[in-house]
Coordinates of C-alpha atoms and ligand atoms in Angstrom, one line a residue:
M1 CA -22.5 7.4 30.1
E2 CA -22.2 11.4 31.3
R3 CA -23.1 12.1 35.2
P4 CA -25.9 13.2 35.9
L5 CA -26.6 17.2 36.9
F6 CA -28.1 19.0 39.0
L7 CA -28.6 23.0 39.2
G8 CA -29.7 25.4 41.7
L9 CA -29.9 29.2 41.2
D10 CA -30.6 31.9 43.9
S11 CA -31.9 34.9 43.0
S12 CA -30.8 36.7 46.1
T13 CA -31.2 40.6 46.3
Q14 CA -28.4 41.7 44.8
G15 CA -28.1 39.2 42.0
L16 CA -28.5 35.8 40.6
K17 CA -26.2 32.9 40.5
C18 CA -25.8 29.6 39.4
T19 CA -24.0 26.2 41.0
L20 CA -24.4 22.7 38.7
I21 CA -23.0 19.8 40.8
D22 CA -23.0 16.4 39.8
D23 CA -24.9 13.1 41.9
Q24 CA -21.3 12.7 44.4
L25 CA -22.5 17.1 45.0
Q26 CA -19.3 18.5 42.8
I27 CA -19.7 21.9 42.2
V28 CA -19.4 21.7 38.2
Y29 CA -19.7 24.4 37.2
E30 CA -20.3 28.5 39.1
R31 CA -21.2 32.0 37.5
A32 CA -22.8 34.8 39.4
L33 CA -24.2 38.1 37.8
N34 CA -25.2 41.7 39.9
F35 CA -27.8 43.4 39.2
D36 CA -26.7 46.6 39.0
R37 CA -23.3 46.1 37.2
D38 CA -24.7 43.5 35.0
L39 CA -28.5 45.2 34.3
P40 CA -27.3 49.0 34.8
Q41 CA -31.1 49.8 32.7
F42 CA -33.1 49.2 36.1
G43 CA -31.1 51.7 38.0
T44 CA -31.0 49.7 41.7
T45 CA -28.8 50.4 44.3
G46 CA -27.7 46.8 45.9
G47 CA -30.8 45.2 43.7
A48 CA -33.3 47.6 45.4
H49 CA -35.2 51.2 44.7
I50 CA -35.4 52.9 48.2
G51 CA -38.7 55.1 48.4
E52 CA -38.4 58.8 48.8
D53 CA -40.1 58.0 52.5
G54 CA -36.8 55.9 53.1
L55 CA -39.3 52.9 54.2
T56 CA -40.3 51.6 51.1
V57 CA -37.8 49.2 49.5
T58 CA -39.1 47.6 45.8
S59 CA -37.6 45.9 43.0
P60 CA -38.2 46.1 38.9
A61 CA -39.8 42.6 38.5
P62 CA -38.1 43.1 34.7
M63 CA -35.2 42.7 35.9
W64 CA -35.5 39.2 37.6
V65 CA -37.1 38.2 34.0
A66 CA -33.8 40.0 32.1
A67 CA -31.3 38.3 34.9
L68 CA -32.3 34.8 33.8
D69 CA -31.8 35.4 30.0
L70 CA -29.1 37.2 30.7
L71 CA -27.5 33.7 32.7
L72 CA -28.6 31.4 30.5
E73 CA -26.9 32.7 28.3
Q74 CA -23.6 33.2 29.4
M75 CA -23.6 29.5 30.5
Q76 CA -24.7 28.5 27.4
A77 CA -22.0 30.7 26.1
D78 CA -19.4 29.0 28.8
G79 CA -20.1 25.4 27.5
A80 CA -22.2 24.3 30.5
P81 CA -23.4 20.8 30.3
L82 CA -27.2 22.5 30.4
D83 CA -28.5 19.3 28.1
A84 CA -27.1 16.7 30.9
I85 CA -29.2 18.6 34.1
C86 CA -31.5 16.3 35.7
A87 CA -33.3 18.9 37.5
I88 CA -33.4 22.5 38.6
S89 CA -34.8 24.2 42.1
G90 CA -33.8 27.2 43.5
S91 CA -34.1 30.2 46.4
G92 CA -35.5 33.3 46.4
Q93 CA -34.8 36.9 48.5
Q94 CA -37.4 36.3 51.4
H95 CA -40.9 37.9 51.5
G96 CA -40.9 39.6 48.2
S97 CA -43.8 40.1 45.8
V98 CA -44.3 39.4 42.4
W99 CA -48.1 40.7 41.3
L100 CA -48.6 39.1 38.3
K101 CA -51.7 40.1 36.0
D102 CA -54.7 38.1 34.5
G103 CA -54.0 35.8 31.3
S104 CA -50.2 35.6 32.2
E105 CA -50.2 32.3 32.1
D106 CA -51.4 32.4 28.2
I107 CA -49.0 34.9 27.7
L108 CA -46.5 32.1 29.5
A109 CA -47.8 28.7 27.3
N110 CA -47.2 30.7 24.1
L111 CA -43.6 31.8 24.6
D112 CA -41.0 32.4 21.1
A113 CA -38.0 30.4 21.4
Q114 CA -37.2 32.9 19.5
K115 CA -37.1 35.5 21.3
P116 CA -35.8 37.1 25.0
L117 CA -38.3 36.5 27.6
G118 CA -37.7 40.1 28.8
S119 CA -39.5 41.5 25.3
Q120 CA -42.2 38.6 25.8
L121 CA -43.3 39.1 29.2
A122 CA -42.9 43.0 29.7
G123 CA -47.3 42.9 30.2
M124 CA -47.5 40.7 32.7
F125 CA -47.3 42.5 35.7
A126 CA -50.2 44.4 37.3
T127 CA -47.0 46.2 39.0
E128 CA -43.5 46.3 38.1
D129 CA -42.6 47.3 41.6
S130 CA -41.6 44.3 43.5
P131 CA -41.8 45.4 47.7
I132 CA -38.9 43.5 48.5
W133 CA -37.9 42.2 52.5
M134 CA -35.9 46.0 52.5
D135 CA -39.4 47.5 53.1
S136 CA -40.5 48.2 56.8
S137 CA -43.5 50.7 55.3
T138 CA -46.3 48.5 56.9
K139 CA -46.2 48.9 61.0
E140 CA -49.8 50.0 60.3
Q141 CA -50.3 46.3 58.6
C142 CA -48.6 44.8 61.4
R143 CA -50.0 46.8 63.7
A144 CA -54.3 45.4 62.2
R145 CA -52.6 41.8 61.8
E146 CA -51.7 41.5 65.1
D147 CA -55.3 42.9 67.0
A148 CA -57.0 40.5 63.6
L149 CA -55.4 37.9 65.4
G150 CA -55.5 37.8 68.5
G151 CA -52.6 39.4 69.8
A152 CA -48.4 38.9 69.0
Q153 CA -48.1 35.8 70.4
A154 CA -51.4 34.0 69.0
T155 CA -49.7 35.5 65.3
A156 CA -46.1 33.8 66.1
A157 CA -48.9 30.3 67.3
L158 CA -50.6 30.5 64.1
T159 CA -48.1 31.5 61.3
G160 CA -44.5 31.3 63.2
S161 CA -43.6 34.8 63.7
R162 CA -45.5 37.9 65.2
A163 CA -46.1 40.2 62.5
Y164 CA -43.1 41.9 60.9
E165 CA -43.0 44.9 58.1
R166 CA -41.1 42.6 55.7
F167 CA -43.4 39.4 55.6
T168 CA -45.3 39.2 52.3
G169 CA -49.1 39.8 54.0
N170 CA -48.8 43.1 55.4
Q171 CA -47.0 43.5 52.2
I172 CA -50.4 42.6 50.6
A173 CA -52.8 43.8 52.8
K174 CA -50.9 47.3 52.4
M175 CA -50.7 47.2 48.0
Y176 CA -54.8 46.6 48.9
A177 CA -55.3 49.2 50.9
Q178 CA -53.3 51.7 48.8
Q179 CA -53.0 50.3 45.6
P180 CA -57.0 48.3 45.4
E181 CA -56.1 48.9 41.1
V182 CA -53.5 46.9 41.5
Y183 CA -54.6 44.6 43.8
D184 CA -57.7 43.7 41.6
A185 CA -56.2 43.1 38.4
T186 CA -53.5 40.5 39.9
E187 CA -54.4 36.9 39.3
R188 CA -51.6 35.5 41.2
I189 CA -49.2 36.7 43.6
C190 CA -45.9 35.0 43.8
L191 CA -43.4 35.1 45.9
V192 CA -39.8 35.7 44.3
S193 CA -38.8 31.7 44.8
S194 CA -41.9 30.3 43.3
F195 CA -41.9 33.7 40.5
M196 CA -38.8 32.5 39.0
A197 CA -40.1 28.3 39.0
T198 CA -43.0 30.4 37.2
L199 CA -40.8 31.2 34.5
L200 CA -39.1 27.8 34.3
K201 CA -42.2 26.2 34.1
G202 CA -44.5 28.5 31.8
A203 CA -47.4 28.6 34.5
Y204 CA -47.8 29.8 37.7
A205 CA -45.9 27.8 40.2
P206 CA -46.7 26.9 43.5
I207 CA -45.3 28.0 46.9
D208 CA -43.3 26.0 49.0
A209 CA -43.9 25.5 52.8
S210 CA -40.8 27.2 54.1
D211 CA -40.3 30.0 51.7
G212 CA -44.4 30.3 52.3
S213 CA -44.1 30.4 56.3
G214 CA -42.1 34.1 56.0
M215 CA -45.7 35.6 54.7
N216 CA -47.6 35.7 58.0
L217 CA -50.4 33.9 55.9
M218 CA -49.2 29.8 56.5
D219 CA -50.7 28.1 59.4
I220 CA -46.9 26.4 60.3
R221 CA -48.8 23.2 61.6
T222 CA -50.6 22.3 58.9
R223 CA -48.6 23.6 55.9
T224 CA -52.0 25.3 54.4
W225 CA -52.8 29.1 54.3
A226 CA -54.5 30.0 56.9
P227 CA -57.8 31.7 56.7
Q228 CA -57.9 33.9 59.2
A229 CA -54.3 35.0 58.7
L230 CA -56.1 35.3 54.9
A231 CA -59.6 37.1 56.4
C232 CA -57.6 40.1 57.8
T233 CA -55.3 40.4 54.3
A234 CA -57.1 41.6 51.6
P235 CA -61.0 39.9 49.8
D236 CA -60.2 36.9 48.0
L237 CA -56.7 36.0 48.7
A238 CA -56.3 32.0 48.6
S239 CA -57.3 32.0 45.0
K240 CA -54.4 34.6 43.7
L241 CA -52.0 33.0 46.1
G242 CA -52.7 29.4 44.8
K243 CA -51.4 26.1 46.3
I244 CA -48.2 25.5 48.8
V245 CA -46.3 22.1 48.0
A246 CA -43.4 20.4 50.2
S247 CA -40.5 21.9 49.5
H248 CA -39.2 18.8 47.6
A249 CA -41.9 18.4 45.7
D250 CA -41.4 17.7 42.2
I251 CA -43.5 21.2 39.7
G252 CA -43.3 20.0 36.3
T253 CA -41.0 19.9 33.6
L254 CA -39.1 22.7 32.5
H255 CA -40.9 24.7 29.5
P256 CA -40.1 24.1 25.5
Y257 CA -39.1 27.8 25.5
F258 CA -36.0 26.8 27.8
V259 CA -35.3 23.6 25.5
S260 CA -35.2 25.0 21.9
R261 CA -33.5 28.1 23.4
Y262 CA -31.1 26.6 25.3
G263 CA -30.6 23.0 24.6
F264 CA -31.7 21.5 27.6
S265 CA -32.8 18.2 27.8
P266 CA -36.8 18.3 27.5
R267 CA -36.5 16.0 30.6
T268 CA -35.2 18.6 32.4
R269 CA -37.4 18.5 35.9
L270 CA -38.4 21.3 38.6
V271 CA -38.0 21.8 42.1
A272 CA -40.2 23.7 44.2
W273 CA -37.8 26.6 44.5
S274 CA -37.9 28.1 48.8
G275 CA -36.1 31.5 50.5
D276 CA -32.8 32.1 50.7
N277 CA -32.3 31.1 54.9
P278 CA -34.0 28.0 54.1
N279 CA -31.2 27.1 51.0
S280 CA -29.0 28.0 53.1
L281 CA -29.8 25.4 55.8
A282 CA -29.8 22.9 52.6
G283 CA -26.5 23.7 51.8
L284 CA -24.9 23.8 55.3
R285 CA -26.8 20.6 55.1
L286 CA -28.0 20.9 58.4
Q287 CA -29.8 17.8 58.3
E288 CA -31.3 16.5 62.0
A289 CA -33.0 17.8 65.1
G290 CA -29.4 19.8 67.5
D291 CA -27.9 21.2 63.9
I292 CA -27.5 24.6 64.5
A293 CA -25.3 27.2 62.1
I294 CA -24.0 30.8 63.5
S295 CA -23.3 32.8 60.1
M296 CA -20.6 36.0 62.0
G297 CA -21.0 38.6 59.1
T298 CA -21.8 41.9 58.9
S299 CA -25.2 40.9 60.9
Y300 CA -25.5 37.7 62.7
T301 CA -27.8 34.6 61.8
V302 CA -28.2 31.5 64.3
F303 CA -30.5 29.0 62.4
G304 CA -30.9 25.3 62.9
F305 CA -32.9 22.7 62.4
L306 CA -36.2 21.7 65.5
R307 CA -38.2 18.5 65.2
E308 CA -40.6 21.2 67.5
A309 CA -41.6 24.9 66.8
Q310 CA -41.8 26.9 69.2
P311 CA -43.1 30.2 68.0
S312 CA -42.1 33.3 70.1
A313 CA -43.3 36.4 70.5
T314 CA -40.2 38.7 70.6
E315 CA -37.5 36.8 68.8
G316 CA -36.8 34.9 66.0
H317 CA -39.0 33.3 63.0
I318 CA -39.8 29.8 62.8
F319 CA -40.2 28.4 59.2
V320 CA -41.5 24.9 57.8
N321 CA -38.3 23.1 57.4
P322 CA -37.0 23.1 53.6
V323 CA -35.3 19.2 53.7
D324 CA -38.0 17.7 55.9
P325 CA -41.4 18.6 55.5
D326 CA -41.9 17.4 58.9
A327 CA -40.0 19.8 60.8
F328 CA -39.4 22.9 61.4
M329 CA -36.0 25.3 61.4
A330 CA -35.9 28.6 62.9
M331 CA -33.2 31.5 62.4
V332 CA -33.2 34.2 65.3
C333 CA -31.5 37.3 63.4
Y334 CA -28.7 40.1 65.3
K335 CA -27.6 43.8 63.1
N336 CA -24.9 44.4 65.5
G337 CA -22.5 41.5 64.5
A338 CA -19.3 42.7 62.7
L339 CA -19.7 45.6 63.4
V340 CA -19.3 46.1 66.9
R341 CA -16.1 44.3 67.0
D342 CA -14.8 46.4 63.7
R343 CA -15.3 49.0 66.5
I344 CA -13.9 47.5 69.7
R345 CA -11.0 46.3 67.7
D346 CA -10.0 49.8 67.2
A347 CA -11.0 51.2 69.8
S348 CA -9.3 49.4 72.0
A349 CA -7.0 47.0 70.1
D350 CA -5.1 49.9 67.8
G351 CA -7.2 48.4 64.5
S352 CA -5.5 45.5 64.5
W353 CA -7.2 41.8 64.9
D354 CA -3.8 40.1 66.2
T355 CA -4.3 42.4 69.2
F356 CA -7.8 41.9 69.5
S357 CA -7.1 38.4 69.4
A358 CA -4.6 38.3 71.5
L359 CA -6.4 40.4 74.8
V360 CA -9.3 37.6 74.2
A361 CA -6.9 35.3 74.7
D362 CA -5.1 37.2 77.9
S363 CA -7.9 37.5 79.5
P364 CA -9.8 35.3 81.6
V365 CA -12.6 32.9 81.2
G366 CA -16.0 34.7 82.0
N367 CA -14.1 38.4 82.1
D368 CA -14.1 38.1 85.8
G369 CA -18.0 38.6 85.7
Q370 CA -17.6 41.8 83.5
I371 CA -20.2 42.0 81.0
G372 CA -20.9 44.2 78.5
F373 CA -23.6 45.5 75.7
Y374 CA -22.6 46.4 72.6
F375 CA -25.8 48.3 70.4
F376 CA -24.1 50.4 67.6
D377 CA -27.3 49.8 65.6
A378 CA -31.6 49.3 66.9
E379 CA -30.9 45.7 68.1
I380 CA -33.8 43.0 66.7
T381 CA -32.9 40.5 69.2
P382 CA -33.5 41.9 71.6
P383 CA -35.8 44.7 70.1
I384 CA -33.4 47.6 72.0
H385 CA -33.7 50.3 69.6
Q386 CA -31.4 52.9 71.7
T387 CA -27.6 52.8 70.5
G388 CA -24.8 53.0 72.6
A389 CA -22.7 50.2 74.7
R390 CA -23.8 48.9 78.6
R391 CA -21.4 48.1 80.7
F392 CA -21.9 46.4 83.9
D393 CA -19.2 45.2 86.7
A394 CA -19.2 41.5 88.5
N395 CA -21.9 42.8 91.2
D396 CA -24.3 44.4 88.0
K397 CA -23.0 47.7 88.6
P398 CA -23.1 49.8 85.4
V399 CA -19.6 51.3 84.7
G400 CA -18.5 53.5 82.3
A401 CA -16.1 51.8 80.9
F402 CA -13.2 48.4 80.6
A403 CA -9.7 48.4 79.9
P404 CA -9.1 46.7 76.5
A405 CA -8.5 43.1 77.1
A406 CA -11.9 42.8 79.1
E407 CA -13.6 45.5 76.7
C408 CA -13.1 42.4 73.5
R409 CA -13.4 40.2 75.8
A410 CA -17.0 41.3 76.7
V411 CA -17.6 41.8 72.7
V412 CA -17.2 38.2 71.9
E413 CA -18.3 36.8 75.4
G414 CA -21.8 39.0 75.2
Q415 CA -22.5 37.9 71.8
C416 CA -21.9 34.2 72.2
L417 CA -24.1 34.1 75.2
S418 CA -26.7 36.0 73.5
M419 CA -27.1 33.6 71.1
R420 CA -26.9 30.7 73.7
L421 CA -30.2 33.0 75.5
H422 CA -31.7 34.0 72.1
G423 CA -31.5 29.7 70.4
A424 CA -33.0 28.5 73.5
N425 CA -35.9 30.8 73.5
I426 CA -36.5 29.6 70.4
G427 CA -35.9 25.9 71.0
F428 CA -32.4 24.9 70.3
S429 CA -30.3 22.8 72.1
P430 CA -27.7 22.5 69.8
K431 CA -25.7 18.7 69.5
R432 CA -22.9 20.7 67.1
I433 CA -21.7 24.3 65.8
L434 CA -21.8 25.0 62.0
A435 CA -19.5 28.4 62.2
T436 CA -19.7 30.5 58.8
G437 CA -18.8 34.0 57.9
G438 CA -15.9 36.5 58.9
A439 CA -16.2 36.1 62.1
S440 CA -15.6 32.5 62.2
V441 CA -11.9 32.7 61.1
D442 CA -11.3 34.0 64.2
R443 CA -10.2 30.9 67.0
E444 CA -10.7 32.9 70.1
M445 CA -14.3 33.6 68.5
L446 CA -14.9 30.1 68.4
R447 CA -13.1 28.9 71.5
V448 CA -15.6 31.1 73.0
L449 CA -18.3 29.8 71.3
S450 CA -17.5 26.1 72.1
N451 CA -17.1 26.6 75.6
V452 CA -20.5 29.4 76.0
F453 CA -22.7 26.5 74.5
G454 CA -20.6 23.6 75.4
V455 CA -20.8 21.5 71.8
P456 CA -18.1 21.4 68.9
V457 CA -17.9 24.1 67.2
F458 CA -17.0 23.0 62.8
I459 CA -16.1 24.9 60.2
A460 CA -18.1 25.3 56.4
A461 CA -16.3 24.4 53.4
K462 CA -18.0 27.2 51.7
S463 CA -19.9 29.6 53.5
D464 CA -22.1 31.1 50.7
S465 CA -24.5 28.2 50.5
A466 CA -27.9 29.3 48.8
S467 CA -27.2 28.1 45.3
L468 CA -25.1 25.3 46.6
G469 CA -28.7 24.4 49.0
A470 CA -31.0 25.1 45.4
S471 CA -28.2 22.6 43.5
Y472 CA -28.9 19.7 47.3
R473 CA -32.5 20.9 47.1
A474 CA -33.2 19.6 43.0
L475 CA -31.1 16.2 43.8
H476 CA -33.3 15.6 46.5
G477 CA -37.0 16.3 44.8
W478 CA -35.8 14.4 41.6
R479 CA -34.2 11.3 44.0
C480 CA -37.8 11.9 45.5
W481 CA -40.0 12.2 42.3
Q482 CA -37.6 8.6 41.1
E483 CA -38.3 6.6 43.4
D484 CA -42.2 7.9 44.4
R485 CA -41.4 8.1 48.1
F486 CA -39.4 10.6 50.6
V487 CA -36.3 9.7 50.5
S488 CA -34.4 11.6 52.9
F489 CA -32.3 14.6 52.5
G490 CA -29.4 13.1 54.1
E491 CA -30.1 9.4 52.0
S492 CA -30.8 11.5 49.3
L493 CA -26.7 13.3 49.5
G494 CA -25.3 10.4 50.9
G495 CA -24.9 10.8 54.1
E496 CA -23.0 12.6 57.4
P497 CA -21.6 15.9 55.5
P498 CA -18.0 16.1 55.5
L499 CA -16.8 18.9 58.1
T500 CA -14.3 19.9 59.9
C501 CA -14.2 20.1 63.7
A502 CA -12.2 23.3 64.6
M503 CA -13.2 23.5 68.1
E504 CA -14.0 21.0 71.6
P505 CA -15.2 22.9 74.7
D506 CA -13.9 23.1 77.5
A507 CA -15.5 21.6 80.8
A508 CA -15.2 24.4 83.1
A509 CA -15.1 27.3 81.4
H510 CA -18.3 25.8 80.0
A511 CA -19.8 25.5 83.8
C512 CA -18.6 28.7 83.7
Y513 CA -20.8 30.7 81.4
T514 CA -23.4 28.3 82.1
D515 CA -23.2 30.0 85.8
M516 CA -23.4 33.6 83.7
M517 CA -26.3 33.0 82.0
E518 CA -28.9 34.0 84.4
R519 CA -26.6 37.3 84.8
Y520 CA -27.3 37.9 81.7
A521 CA -30.3 37.0 81.4
N522 CA -31.2 39.1 83.7
L523 CA -29.6 42.6 82.6
E524 CA -30.8 42.1 78.7
S525 CA -34.4 41.7 80.2
K526 CA -33.6 45.2 82.3
L527 CA -32.5 46.8 79.3
I528 CA -35.5 45.7 77.5
E529 CA -37.6 47.6 80.6
E530 CA -35.7 50.6 80.1
E531 CA -36.9 50.2 76.4
A532 CA -41.3 50.1 77.5
Ligands
LIG1 C1 -34.9 36.9 56.3 C2 -34.8 38.3 55.3 C3 -33.9 38.0 55.0 C4 -34.5 38.3 53.1 C5 -32.5 38.4 52.7 O1 -36.4 36.9 57.0 O2 -36.0 38.8 55.4 O3 -32.6 37.3 54.7 O4 -34.1 36.4 53.4 O5 -32.9 38.1 51.5

């Protein structure tokens, strides 16, 4: 008999991707399409349309429908074994919303397998312009939400995050205020994740608790809509949002359209879709408290598994955990990641990574007390909008410049100290770190990371983890459904992930960084105060 297969789809900002795995977690097929390149008729840049104000950012919802058509056609043409797939789950860019008109479920129920999805669903959208996570046009709505809910900390305590402009609740409030006719014509507001699941189900699919945590609308403890958060958004919202389910929930079978048109099995189960960051947590197999991942790309993201939630008004987000419905995950985002390292490499290390690493390796742990802050872009964590470099000597006195070696080390140490400080503020006490992304190939970066946190650093075999995570979640949800009980994610996937330990901490260096933390935090607080 053929091995059972599990399909993960990932609808990101730029494209749609699939990862097909077997029950031993081996990848048997992958394919990706890019919206700008493969669906040029939608005229997107990076999968999005940027408004004239520079703040409003949307994506054309019909593009996501056309992408599903196209990807499935390509899979079929490649001879991917679609009939052996037991379950499908997926990952969507977080926070984006899709607005479906009254009667959309009837259109979905009556799909004709002879025709592509796109032409049949064209009339389904109350607006084709779906607001996405890159939008930052809802300042007013954010202020109103925090006022209504008792301030930023109260908003975070209830919903997991203070009011953020990209979060769906604030986008809904803006739609209601500025385009009430769209709001009134809408029967169902989906997230990008639940919209894609809706297409596969041919009926409205529920929002999962993990992606639902990115809306400023859900009570992260009860995993239900928070009435006070709905009330300050728009009228009669609960019925337009539908139900919230656990991320591992089985949400029904694949619509017969896909069985007839593409040759899927009529028994294919659907597992709730979730957001891309939750799926990355699943893809990296962070499955117990103390597991954190640090993704060091253009921007840096620190995210990990938490048993207890400690929401903060100043940093990060708490989401319900996508692989353990009783736990949480937290995420802290930085804008000044790779860009800063690149600039300092160019300015102080002749543009060479080898020179940069050698300078860091040859300079003392703790940098003789010198500390630097480098904000070349307005920063998210900490919230500092003034750009530039700020350098301090061992007596906390501002200085204009460091010697090249001290400059390179100050960047690396500063980034790691900041991740330890802000990670701790949102509740992380890591037992191990999984490093991914461009900077994770730099041994000196890994050494400093391990020494700052005092824990071993591991490398993930595959850093592009959202669609892989979706395939793992398909397997997880399917196991739970088959056994009619909650089977842990680890047990479903067969125990511990195979990880390579890249760096062990040095006790003396860790002690030195622990001493430095207080100075680092105080200096950072002063910079934040200067902003105010
Ligand atoms: C997370 C966020 C982004 C999107 C990208 O809060 O806004 O990471 O999920 O797809």
